[in-house]
């Protein structure tokens, strides 16, 4: 096993590394998901916005069919509601569509609200619909993405909601650390998934001499150092790659441990360079 299992506040477990499926072309997605399963991935993250949900599902389903020793319960499938799907009736329709789409996978391991942008009323309505789908067994876990502390507090403070988010998925890298938000989530037993942990490649060539020394010491790539950094911070990184050869190397991070001083060398606490959207501060 190339990962460990992390227990969520729901009692369910999630693999500590997932394959981010954003921007993987639909024509390649099923093949890459299948190959990822072959090298040890058991956690896949997609979204309605990404346009490749069906291909991720197909890749998982085909692998499970070909490898009966791997059970459905071994694989963790995440998707996300897009902004246009928020609001009570929209979310009910969206979940019904997802359940038809999921086919032989039977259930969704984690459904997230992709962003808080549609506003408080709609996002709370949607969360309550998700909670009902959770009770019906359609979903195993529910959570949020790109949420700031105030967005999560409105869920925790709503007396009609019984289920806290299991996950807040936010962009985190050494150049976008979000330490206050991440630590607050963890203090509330809400696990943090780190998307764009490799900065979409933008920062992989901008290595300081100290970073180069760490790479040389452990004989690891910049991507492997960043994935390990995220894991040691207590996050669940979702590295993405379209390159099959990198699937395995991104998982190959169990044979070394950064020292506390090395973690600090990788940290960039004064930087704020998100590579994606910023809506944790939305009203």
XYZ file of C-alpha atoms in Angstrom:
283
model
C 0.000 0.000 0.000
C 1.408 3.387 -1.051
C -0.747 5.442 1.296
C -2.285 5.319 4.727
C -5.964 5.532 5.589
C -7.210 8.564 7.507
C -10.346 8.366 9.622
C -12.857 11.134 8.957
C -15.310 12.566 11.481
C -17.967 10.369 9.839
C -16.090 7.264 10.957
C -15.232 6.388 7.351
C -11.665 6.227 6.077
C -10.050 8.041 3.152
C -6.722 7.298 1.428
C -4.136 9.927 2.347
C -3.254 10.749 -1.293
C -5.700 11.139 -4.167
C -5.413 11.678 -7.898
C -6.749 15.092 -8.868
C -8.591 14.716 -12.185
C -8.928 18.397 -13.087
C -7.807 19.243 -16.626
C -7.220 15.623 -17.648
C -8.743 15.396 -21.152
C -11.849 13.243 -21.318
C -10.267 11.118 -24.030
C -7.447 10.150 -21.634
C -9.251 10.086 -18.292
C -10.486 6.482 -18.141
C -7.085 5.158 -19.197
C -5.199 7.292 -16.663
C -7.595 6.316 -13.856
C -7.169 2.635 -14.760
C -3.376 2.984 -14.812
C -3.471 4.887 -11.525
C -5.372 2.032 -9.896
C -2.798 -0.358 -11.322
C 0.091 1.453 -9.588
C -1.714 1.782 -6.266
C -4.062 4.798 -6.235
C -7.381 4.222 -4.493
C -8.668 7.803 -4.272
C -9.958 9.920 -7.179
C -11.182 13.507 -7.148
C -13.351 14.929 -9.929
C -16.216 17.441 -10.263
C -19.110 18.388 -12.487
C -16.996 21.376 -13.567
C -14.182 19.110 -14.795
C -16.409 17.448 -17.397
C -14.868 14.000 -16.889
C -16.953 12.418 -14.116
C -18.240 9.651 -16.383
C -14.748 8.814 -17.576
C -13.448 8.596 -13.999
C -16.366 6.310 -13.115
C -15.767 4.188 -16.218
C -12.063 3.801 -15.418
C -12.814 2.668 -11.866
C -15.631 0.334 -12.942
C -13.502 -1.324 -15.623
C -10.626 -1.855 -13.191
C -12.914 -3.389 -10.564
C -14.392 -5.671 -13.214
C -10.924 -6.784 -14.344
C -9.535 -7.126 -10.793
C -12.115 -8.805 -8.535
C -9.567 -8.881 -5.705
C -10.014 -5.083 -5.449
C -13.352 -4.290 -3.823
C -15.565 -1.268 -4.393
C -15.003 -0.356 -0.743
C -11.258 -0.097 -1.450
C -11.780 2.833 -3.853
C -12.736 6.362 -2.793
C -14.625 8.443 -5.390
C -15.190 12.180 -4.892
C -17.169 14.613 -7.004
C -18.477 18.148 -6.502
C -21.640 20.142 -7.121
C -21.144 23.147 -9.359
C -22.531 26.604 -8.526
C -25.510 26.230 -10.883
C -26.528 23.072 -8.993
C -26.927 24.788 -5.637
C -30.310 25.438 -4.080
C -32.702 22.734 -2.835
C -34.347 21.585 -6.070
C -31.190 21.969 -8.160
C -29.177 19.843 -5.741
C -31.887 17.180 -5.555
C -31.847 16.925 -9.353
C -28.045 16.919 -9.461
C -27.731 14.075 -6.952
C -30.360 12.034 -8.806
C -28.377 12.504 -12.024
C -25.155 11.531 -10.271
C -26.745 8.352 -8.924
C -27.842 7.342 -12.424
C -24.354 8.103 -13.713
C -22.527 6.172 -10.997
C -23.822 2.811 -12.230
C -22.016 -0.182 -10.769
C -20.121 1.974 -8.244
C -23.484 2.281 -6.429
C -22.596 5.234 -4.192
C -20.453 8.372 -3.992
C -17.789 8.296 -1.292
C -17.598 12.076 -0.932
C -19.751 14.852 -2.356
C -18.522 18.419 -1.938
C -20.037 21.823 -2.585
C -17.438 23.186 -5.017
C -17.573 26.801 -3.858
C -19.463 29.154 -1.544
C -20.099 31.702 -4.304
C -23.871 31.164 -4.788
C -24.531 32.664 -1.347
C -25.546 31.537 2.131
C -29.173 30.572 1.445
C -28.388 28.305 -1.494
C -25.334 26.682 0.014
C -27.200 25.824 3.236
C -30.158 24.447 1.258
C -27.775 22.284 -0.743
C -25.928 21.052 2.317
C -29.221 19.929 3.878
C -30.130 18.018 0.699
C -26.693 16.390 0.779
C -27.278 15.389 4.390
C -30.532 13.682 3.383
C -28.744 11.827 0.565
C -26.141 10.759 3.119
C -28.863 9.286 5.339
C -30.309 7.490 2.308
C -26.964 5.813 1.607
C -26.374 7.548 -1.723
C -23.361 9.343 -0.253
C -20.882 8.100 2.331
C -19.437 11.499 3.307
C -20.249 15.148 2.637
C -18.113 18.253 2.710
C -17.181 21.548 1.139
C -14.519 23.117 -1.038
C -13.041 26.609 -1.177
C -14.856 27.463 2.058
C -13.555 29.998 4.527
C -14.049 29.685 8.271
C -17.228 31.794 8.254
C -18.802 29.566 5.589
C -18.176 26.452 7.674
C -19.352 28.135 10.870
C -22.756 28.763 9.296
C -23.100 24.979 8.836
C -21.894 24.174 12.342
C -24.227 26.795 13.857
C -27.381 25.686 11.991
C -29.462 23.667 14.485
C -31.232 21.786 11.681
C -27.943 20.305 10.404
C -26.635 17.231 12.215
C -23.607 16.355 10.071
C -20.474 18.526 10.056
C -18.392 18.624 6.871
C -15.920 15.746 6.752
C -13.626 17.669 4.396
C -12.767 21.199 3.311
C -10.868 21.014 0.027
C -8.786 24.146 -0.536
C -5.726 25.144 -2.507
C -2.645 24.627 -0.346
C 1.028 24.686 -1.242
C 4.100 26.284 0.363
C 3.238 29.436 -1.642
C -0.404 29.431 -0.534
C -0.263 27.978 2.961
C -3.602 29.130 4.452
C -2.273 28.112 7.860
C -4.980 29.777 9.959
C -7.856 28.273 7.951
C -6.273 24.825 7.722
C -5.456 24.647 11.419
C -8.938 25.861 12.353
C -10.501 23.125 10.191
C -8.306 20.465 11.762
C -9.192 21.763 15.237
C -12.855 21.124 14.357
C -12.062 17.572 13.156
C -12.616 18.635 9.547
C -9.868 17.179 7.394
C -8.183 19.368 4.804
C -7.658 18.216 1.235
C -4.963 20.180 -0.582
C -5.677 20.760 -4.245
C -2.981 22.101 -6.575
C -0.288 20.866 -4.135
C 2.173 20.983 -7.047
C 1.064 24.523 -8.044
C 0.070 23.180 -11.489
C 3.805 23.013 -12.118
C 4.273 26.782 -11.932
C 6.683 26.640 -9.005
C 8.437 23.340 -9.629
C 11.398 24.997 -11.334
C 11.745 27.892 -8.875
C 13.731 26.004 -6.287
C 15.982 27.695 -3.762
C 19.433 26.234 -3.054
C 18.023 24.873 0.215
C 15.188 23.150 -1.649
C 17.704 21.679 -4.067
C 19.700 20.338 -1.117
C 16.614 18.570 0.233
C 15.927 17.033 -3.185
C 19.514 15.821 -3.438
C 19.581 14.463 0.118
C 16.543 12.240 -0.447
C 16.972 11.725 -4.198
C 13.446 12.997 -4.787
C 11.794 15.265 -7.356
C 10.305 18.677 -6.512
C 6.828 17.117 -6.799
C 7.684 14.383 -4.309
C 9.031 16.925 -1.814
C 5.843 19.015 -2.106
C 3.594 15.971 -1.677
C 5.556 14.910 1.400
C 5.382 18.456 2.782
C 1.593 18.376 2.451
C 1.317 14.965 4.106
C 3.522 16.020 7.008
C 1.339 19.100 7.534
C -1.582 16.705 8.079
C -3.312 17.384 4.762
C -4.607 15.036 2.061
C -2.854 16.127 -1.153
C -4.484 15.661 -4.553
C -1.599 15.788 -7.051
C -2.662 15.790 -10.686
C -0.796 14.428 -13.661
C -1.640 13.617 -17.256
C 1.645 11.713 -17.556
C 1.357 7.988 -16.752
C 5.035 7.723 -15.740
C 4.485 10.304 -12.976
C 1.579 8.451 -11.420
C 3.884 6.051 -9.606
C 6.536 8.590 -8.588
C 3.902 10.860 -7.017
C 2.977 7.958 -4.719
C 6.601 7.095 -3.950
C 6.953 9.278 -0.867
C 6.965 6.762 1.975
C 10.696 6.084 2.186
C 11.739 9.454 3.608
C 10.655 12.008 6.186
C 11.408 15.722 6.144
C 12.939 17.018 9.367
C 11.110 19.890 11.123
C 13.825 22.263 9.886
C 13.397 21.021 6.316
C 9.643 21.550 6.517
C 10.341 25.144 7.596
C 12.732 25.592 4.662
C 9.954 24.559 2.275
C 7.403 26.829 4.008
C 6.772 30.217 2.399
C 4.581 31.838 5.081
C 4.875 35.345 3.643
C 3.845 34.297 0.133
C 0.289 34.365 -1.156
C 0.286 32.982 -4.679
C -2.823 30.907 -5.380
C -2.820 29.352 -8.837
C -6.601 28.923 -8.921
C -9.617 30.952 -7.851
C -9.935 32.549 -4.437
C -13.359 32.434 -2.854
C -12.669 31.522 0.764
C -13.395 35.199 1.498
C -16.716 35.335 -0.398
C -19.697 36.689 1.567
